[in-house]
Amino acid sequence: MNLTTDRHQGVMVVRVGEPRLMYPLLSEFSNTVTSLIGGGERKVLLDLSQVTYVDSATIGCLMDLYRQASAAGGALKLAGVQKRVETMLTMTGAHNFLEMHPDEASAVPPEPRRRGVRGGALAVAWRAACGARRRAVRTARGGPLGGSAAGRTR
C-alpha cells in the first residue's frame, strides 16, 4: 500500500496514495493509524486527496479510527476529500463526526508567531515607560490628567 506519514506543525499527517481505499488495503491503513494513535499521537490528519473511491468497510474503518482518536483525547481530521468520497461520507452520516477540510493547509493550524523582543519583559517595561512619558507630557500641556484647557495647544 502506498501510505506515508509525516509530522507537520504538531499534527501527524497520513497520506494515502491509492485511488481506491477498500478491503485488502484497509487492514494496513487501519493498523498504521491505530498504531499512531496508540503511540500517543493526538492530532491525526488523513490526506485522502488521491483517494477517489471508498466502500462501506472504509467508512466503518474511518469511524472506528475517529472513535479511537476521540477516546484518547485527540482528533482525527480528513483533508483533500474528493467529491465522490465526500458524497459517500454524507450519505452515511459520517460527515457529522469526521471533520473535512479542502486541503492539508486548511486543516493544519498555522504555526504560532514567535513574540521575540516585542513580548519580552524589556519590551513591556519600555512600553510602560513610554506611556508614562506621554502622560507626563499631556499633563504638562494641560491634557486630560491635569492643567487647564487654556494651556493646551494643538
PDB file of C-alpha atoms in Angstrom:
ATOM      1  CA  MET A   1       0.000   0.000   0.000  1.00  0.00           C
ATOM      2  CA  ASN A   2       1.191   3.476  -0.836  1.00  0.00           C
ATOM      3  CA  LEU A   3       0.992   5.156   2.576  1.00  0.00           C
ATOM      4  CA  THR A   4       3.292   7.806   4.035  1.00  0.00           C
ATOM      5  CA  THR A   5       3.377   9.555   7.389  1.00  0.00           C
ATOM      6  CA  ASP A   6       4.843  12.935   8.194  1.00  0.00           C
ATOM      7  CA  ARG A   7       4.719  15.331  11.138  1.00  0.00           C
ATOM      8  CA  HIS A   8       3.692  18.870  10.243  1.00  0.00           C
ATOM      9  CA  GLN A   9       3.338  21.555  12.950  1.00  0.00           C
ATOM     10  CA  GLY A  10       2.444  19.067  15.670  1.00  0.00           C
ATOM     11  CA  VAL A  11      -0.001  17.115  13.504  1.00  0.00           C
ATOM     12  CA  MET A  12       0.698  13.602  12.214  1.00  0.00           C
ATOM     13  CA  VAL A  13      -0.264  13.600   8.540  1.00  0.00           C
ATOM     14  CA  VAL A  14      -1.058  10.241   6.938  1.00  0.00           C
ATOM     15  CA  ARG A  15      -1.082  10.457   3.136  1.00  0.00           C
ATOM     16  CA  VAL A  16      -2.911   7.741   1.263  1.00  0.00           C
ATOM     17  CA  GLY A  17      -1.529   7.339  -2.268  1.00  0.00           C
ATOM     18  CA  GLU A  18      -4.089   4.812  -3.511  1.00  0.00           C
ATOM     19  CA  PRO A  19      -7.071   5.668  -5.714  1.00  0.00           C
ATOM     20  CA  ARG A  20      -9.284   3.005  -4.104  1.00  0.00           C
ATOM     21  CA  LEU A  21      -9.184   2.615  -0.350  1.00  0.00           C
ATOM     22  CA  MET A  22     -11.002  -0.639   0.299  1.00  0.00           C
ATOM     23  CA  TYR A  23     -10.667  -4.185   1.604  1.00  0.00           C
ATOM     24  CA  PRO A  24      -7.283  -5.678   1.060  1.00  0.00           C
ATOM     25  CA  LEU A  25      -5.572  -2.325   1.662  1.00  0.00           C
ATOM     26  CA  LEU A  26      -7.794  -1.339   4.545  1.00  0.00           C
ATOM     27  CA  SER A  27      -6.056  -3.591   7.066  1.00  0.00           C
ATOM     28  CA  GLU A  28      -2.626  -1.991   6.612  1.00  0.00           C
ATOM     29  CA  PHE A  29      -4.167   1.507   6.610  1.00  0.00           C
ATOM     30  CA  SER A  30      -6.108   0.822   9.813  1.00  0.00           C
ATOM     31  CA  ASN A  31      -3.117  -0.773  11.569  1.00  0.00           C
ATOM     32  CA  THR A  32      -0.876   2.178  10.712  1.00  0.00           C
ATOM     33  CA  VAL A  33      -3.283   4.818  12.023  1.00  0.00           C
ATOM     34  CA  THR A  34      -4.211   2.717  15.077  1.00  0.00           C
ATOM     35  CA  SER A  35      -0.533   2.337  15.989  1.00  0.00           C
ATOM     36  CA  LEU A  36      -0.029   6.113  15.670  1.00  0.00           C
ATOM     37  CA  ILE A  37      -2.955   6.820  17.998  1.00  0.00           C
ATOM     38  CA  GLY A  38      -1.861   4.062  20.383  1.00  0.00           C
ATOM     39  CA  GLY A  39       1.657   5.509  20.348  1.00  0.00           C
ATOM     40  CA  GLY A  40       0.439   8.842  21.703  1.00  0.00           C
ATOM     41  CA  GLU A  41      -0.399  10.851  18.595  1.00  0.00           C
ATOM     42  CA  ARG A  42      -3.315  13.118  19.488  1.00  0.00           C
ATOM     43  CA  LYS A  43      -3.722  15.045  16.238  1.00  0.00           C
ATOM     44  CA  VAL A  44      -4.013  12.893  13.127  1.00  0.00           C
ATOM     45  CA  LEU A  45      -4.822  14.208   9.657  1.00  0.00           C
ATOM     46  CA  LEU A  46      -5.712  11.770   6.880  1.00  0.00           C
ATOM     47  CA  ASP A  47      -4.847  13.205   3.467  1.00  0.00           C
ATOM     48  CA  LEU A  48      -7.258  11.482   1.086  1.00  0.00           C
ATOM     49  CA  SER A  49      -6.585  13.704  -1.935  1.00  0.00           C
ATOM     50  CA  GLN A  50      -5.533  10.705  -4.068  1.00  0.00           C
ATOM     51  CA  VAL A  51      -8.495   8.538  -2.998  1.00  0.00           C
ATOM     52  CA  THR A  52     -11.390   8.552  -5.464  1.00  0.00           C
ATOM     53  CA  TYR A  53     -13.378   5.585  -4.120  1.00  0.00           C
ATOM     54  CA  VAL A  54     -14.252   4.156  -0.704  1.00  0.00           C
ATOM     55  CA  ASP A  55     -16.695   1.410   0.257  1.00  0.00           C
ATOM     56  CA  SER A  56     -18.770   0.836   3.379  1.00  0.00           C
ATOM     57  CA  ALA A  57     -15.919  -1.043   5.067  1.00  0.00           C
ATOM     58  CA  THR A  58     -13.704   2.022   4.630  1.00  0.00           C
ATOM     59  CA  ILE A  59     -16.316   4.281   6.171  1.00  0.00           C
ATOM     60  CA  GLY A  60     -16.653   1.873   9.097  1.00  0.00           C
ATOM     61  CA  CYS A  61     -12.875   1.908   9.474  1.00  0.00           C
ATOM     62  CA  LEU A  62     -12.772   5.733   9.442  1.00  0.00           C
ATOM     63  CA  MET A  63     -15.468   5.847  12.111  1.00  0.00           C
ATOM     64  CA  ASP A  64     -13.537   3.355  14.242  1.00  0.00           C
ATOM     65  CA  LEU A  65     -10.354   5.438  13.906  1.00  0.00           C
ATOM     66  CA  TYR A  66     -12.346   8.545  14.840  1.00  0.00           C
ATOM     67  CA  ARG A  67     -13.642   6.749  17.941  1.00  0.00           C
ATOM     68  CA  GLN A  68     -10.121   5.674  18.935  1.00  0.00           C
ATOM     69  CA  ALA A  69      -8.704   9.184  18.495  1.00  0.00           C
ATOM     70  CA  SER A  70     -11.563  10.743  20.476  1.00  0.00           C
ATOM     71  CA  ALA A  71     -11.228   8.176  23.278  1.00  0.00           C
ATOM     72  CA  ALA A  72      -7.514   9.006  23.506  1.00  0.00           C
ATOM     73  CA  GLY A  73      -8.327  12.718  23.866  1.00  0.00           C
ATOM     74  CA  GLY A  74      -7.272  13.526  20.324  1.00  0.00           C
ATOM     75  CA  ALA A  75      -8.754  14.407  16.973  1.00  0.00           C
ATOM     76  CA  LEU A  76      -8.920  12.791  13.554  1.00  0.00           C
ATOM     77  CA  LYS A  77      -9.481  15.037  10.529  1.00  0.00           C
ATOM     78  CA  LEU A  78      -9.733  14.425   6.795  1.00  0.00           C
ATOM     79  CA  ALA A  79      -8.171  16.581   4.096  1.00  0.00           C
ATOM     80  CA  GLY A  80      -8.475  16.646   0.314  1.00  0.00           C
ATOM     81  CA  VAL A  81     -11.651  14.574   0.225  1.00  0.00           C
ATOM     82  CA  GLN A  82     -12.741  14.009  -3.386  1.00  0.00           C
ATOM     83  CA  LYS A  83     -16.381  14.722  -4.311  1.00  0.00           C
ATOM     84  CA  ARG A  84     -17.339  11.060  -4.727  1.00  0.00           C
ATOM     85  CA  VAL A  85     -15.835  10.146  -1.354  1.00  0.00           C
ATOM     86  CA  GLU A  86     -17.498  13.152   0.278  1.00  0.00           C
ATOM     87  CA  THR A  87     -20.849  12.009  -1.137  1.00  0.00           C
ATOM     88  CA  MET A  88     -20.377   8.568   0.433  1.00  0.00           C
ATOM     89  CA  LEU A  89     -19.466  10.125   3.790  1.00  0.00           C
ATOM     90  CA  THR A  90     -22.501  12.401   3.614  1.00  0.00           C
ATOM     91  CA  MET A  91     -24.919   9.632   2.611  1.00  0.00           C
ATOM     92  CA  THR A  92     -23.843   7.510   5.582  1.00  0.00           C
ATOM     93  CA  GLY A  93     -23.849  10.399   8.066  1.00  0.00           C
ATOM     94  CA  ALA A  94     -20.125  10.042   8.776  1.00  0.00           C
ATOM     95  CA  HIS A  95     -19.630  13.696   7.835  1.00  0.00           C
ATOM     96  CA  ASN A  96     -21.341  14.586  11.131  1.00  0.00           C
ATOM     97  CA  PHE A  97     -18.355  13.139  13.004  1.00  0.00           C
ATOM     98  CA  LEU A  98     -15.399  13.422  10.628  1.00  0.00           C
ATOM     99  CA  GLU A  99     -14.131  16.965  10.175  1.00  0.00           C
ATOM    100  CA  MET A 100     -13.316  17.519   6.491  1.00  0.00           C
ATOM    101  CA  HIS A 101     -11.049  20.179   5.005  1.00  0.00           C
ATOM    102  CA  PRO A 102     -10.395  21.017   1.348  1.00  0.00           C
ATOM    103  CA  ASP A 103      -6.641  20.555   1.722  1.00  0.00           C
ATOM    104  CA  GLU A 104      -3.879  19.937   4.214  1.00  0.00           C
ATOM    105  CA  ALA A 105      -3.070  23.622   4.647  1.00  0.00           C
ATOM    106  CA  SER A 106      -6.575  24.463   5.834  1.00  0.00           C
ATOM    107  CA  ALA A 107      -6.641  21.512   8.246  1.00  0.00           C
ATOM    108  CA  VAL A 108      -3.318  22.197   9.970  1.00  0.00           C
ATOM    109  CA  PRO A 109      -3.345  25.396  12.044  1.00  0.00           C
ATOM    110  CA  PRO A 110      -0.627  27.906  11.191  1.00  0.00           C
ATOM    111  CA  GLU A 111       2.441  27.882  13.382  1.00  0.00           C
ATOM    112  CA  PRO A 112       2.121  30.464  16.166  1.00  0.00           C
ATOM    113  CA  ARG A 113       4.132  33.629  15.681  1.00  0.00           C
ATOM    114  CA  ARG A 114       7.111  33.994  17.915  1.00  0.00           C
ATOM    115  CA  ARG A 115       6.798  37.098  20.039  1.00  0.00           C
ATOM    116  CA  GLY A 116      10.525  37.720  20.330  1.00  0.00           C
ATOM    117  CA  VAL A 117      11.631  41.023  21.852  1.00  0.00           C
ATOM    118  CA  ARG A 118       8.210  42.586  21.352  1.00  0.00           C
ATOM    119  CA  GLY A 119       6.653  40.414  24.054  1.00  0.00           C
ATOM    120  CA  GLY A 120       9.658  40.212  26.382  1.00  0.00           C
ATOM    121  CA  ALA A 121       9.947  41.838  29.811  1.00  0.00           C
ATOM    122  CA  LEU A 122      12.233  44.552  28.457  1.00  0.00           C
ATOM    123  CA  ALA A 123       9.698  45.493  25.789  1.00  0.00           C
ATOM    124  CA  VAL A 124       6.881  45.597  28.342  1.00  0.00           C
ATOM    125  CA  ALA A 125       8.945  47.893  30.583  1.00  0.00           C
ATOM    126  CA  TRP A 126       9.826  50.078  27.590  1.00  0.00           C
ATOM    127  CA  ARG A 127       6.167  50.468  26.582  1.00  0.00           C
ATOM    128  CA  ALA A 128       5.212  51.307  30.186  1.00  0.00           C
ATOM    129  CA  ALA A 129       7.943  53.954  30.379  1.00  0.00           C
ATOM    130  CA  CYS A 130       6.859  55.466  27.065  1.00  0.00           C
ATOM    131  CA  GLY A 131       3.263  55.545  28.250  1.00  0.00           C
ATOM    132  CA  ALA A 132       4.283  57.290  31.472  1.00  0.00           C
ATOM    133  CA  ARG A 133       6.270  59.845  29.491  1.00  0.00           C
ATOM    134  CA  ARG A 134       3.300  60.541  27.184  1.00  0.00           C
ATOM    135  CA  ARG A 135       1.042  61.062  30.203  1.00  0.00           C
ATOM    136  CA  ALA A 136       3.559  63.436  31.772  1.00  0.00           C
ATOM    137  CA  VAL A 137       3.794  65.476  28.563  1.00  0.00           C
ATOM    138  CA  ARG A 138      -0.015  65.647  28.274  1.00  0.00           C
ATOM    139  CA  THR A 139      -0.258  66.754  31.915  1.00  0.00           C
ATOM    140  CA  ALA A 140       2.323  69.466  31.399  1.00  0.00           C
ATOM    141  CA  ARG A 141       0.428  70.706  28.338  1.00  0.00           C
ATOM    142  CA  GLY A 142      -2.879  70.696  30.172  1.00  0.00           C
ATOM    143  CA  GLY A 143      -4.107  67.348  28.861  1.00  0.00           C
ATOM    144  CA  PRO A 144      -6.676  65.051  30.404  1.00  0.00           C
ATOM    145  CA  LEU A 145      -4.611  64.393  33.542  1.00  0.00           C
ATOM    146  CA  GLY A 146      -4.336  67.973  34.689  1.00  0.00           C
ATOM    147  CA  GLY A 147      -3.745  71.566  33.733  1.00  0.00           C
ATOM    148  CA  SER A 148      -6.230  73.899  32.163  1.00  0.00           C
ATOM    149  CA  ALA A 149      -7.868  73.780  28.758  1.00  0.00           C
ATOM    150  CA  ALA A 150      -6.434  77.223  28.000  1.00  0.00           C
ATOM    151  CA  GLY A 151      -2.878  75.862  28.250  1.00  0.00           C
ATOM    152  CA  ARG A 152      -3.397  73.282  25.526  1.00  0.00           C
ATOM    153  CA  THR A 153      -2.006  73.777  22.044  1.00  0.00           C
ATOM    154  CA  ARG A 154      -2.934  71.800  19.024  1.00  0.00           C
TER     155      ARG A 154
END
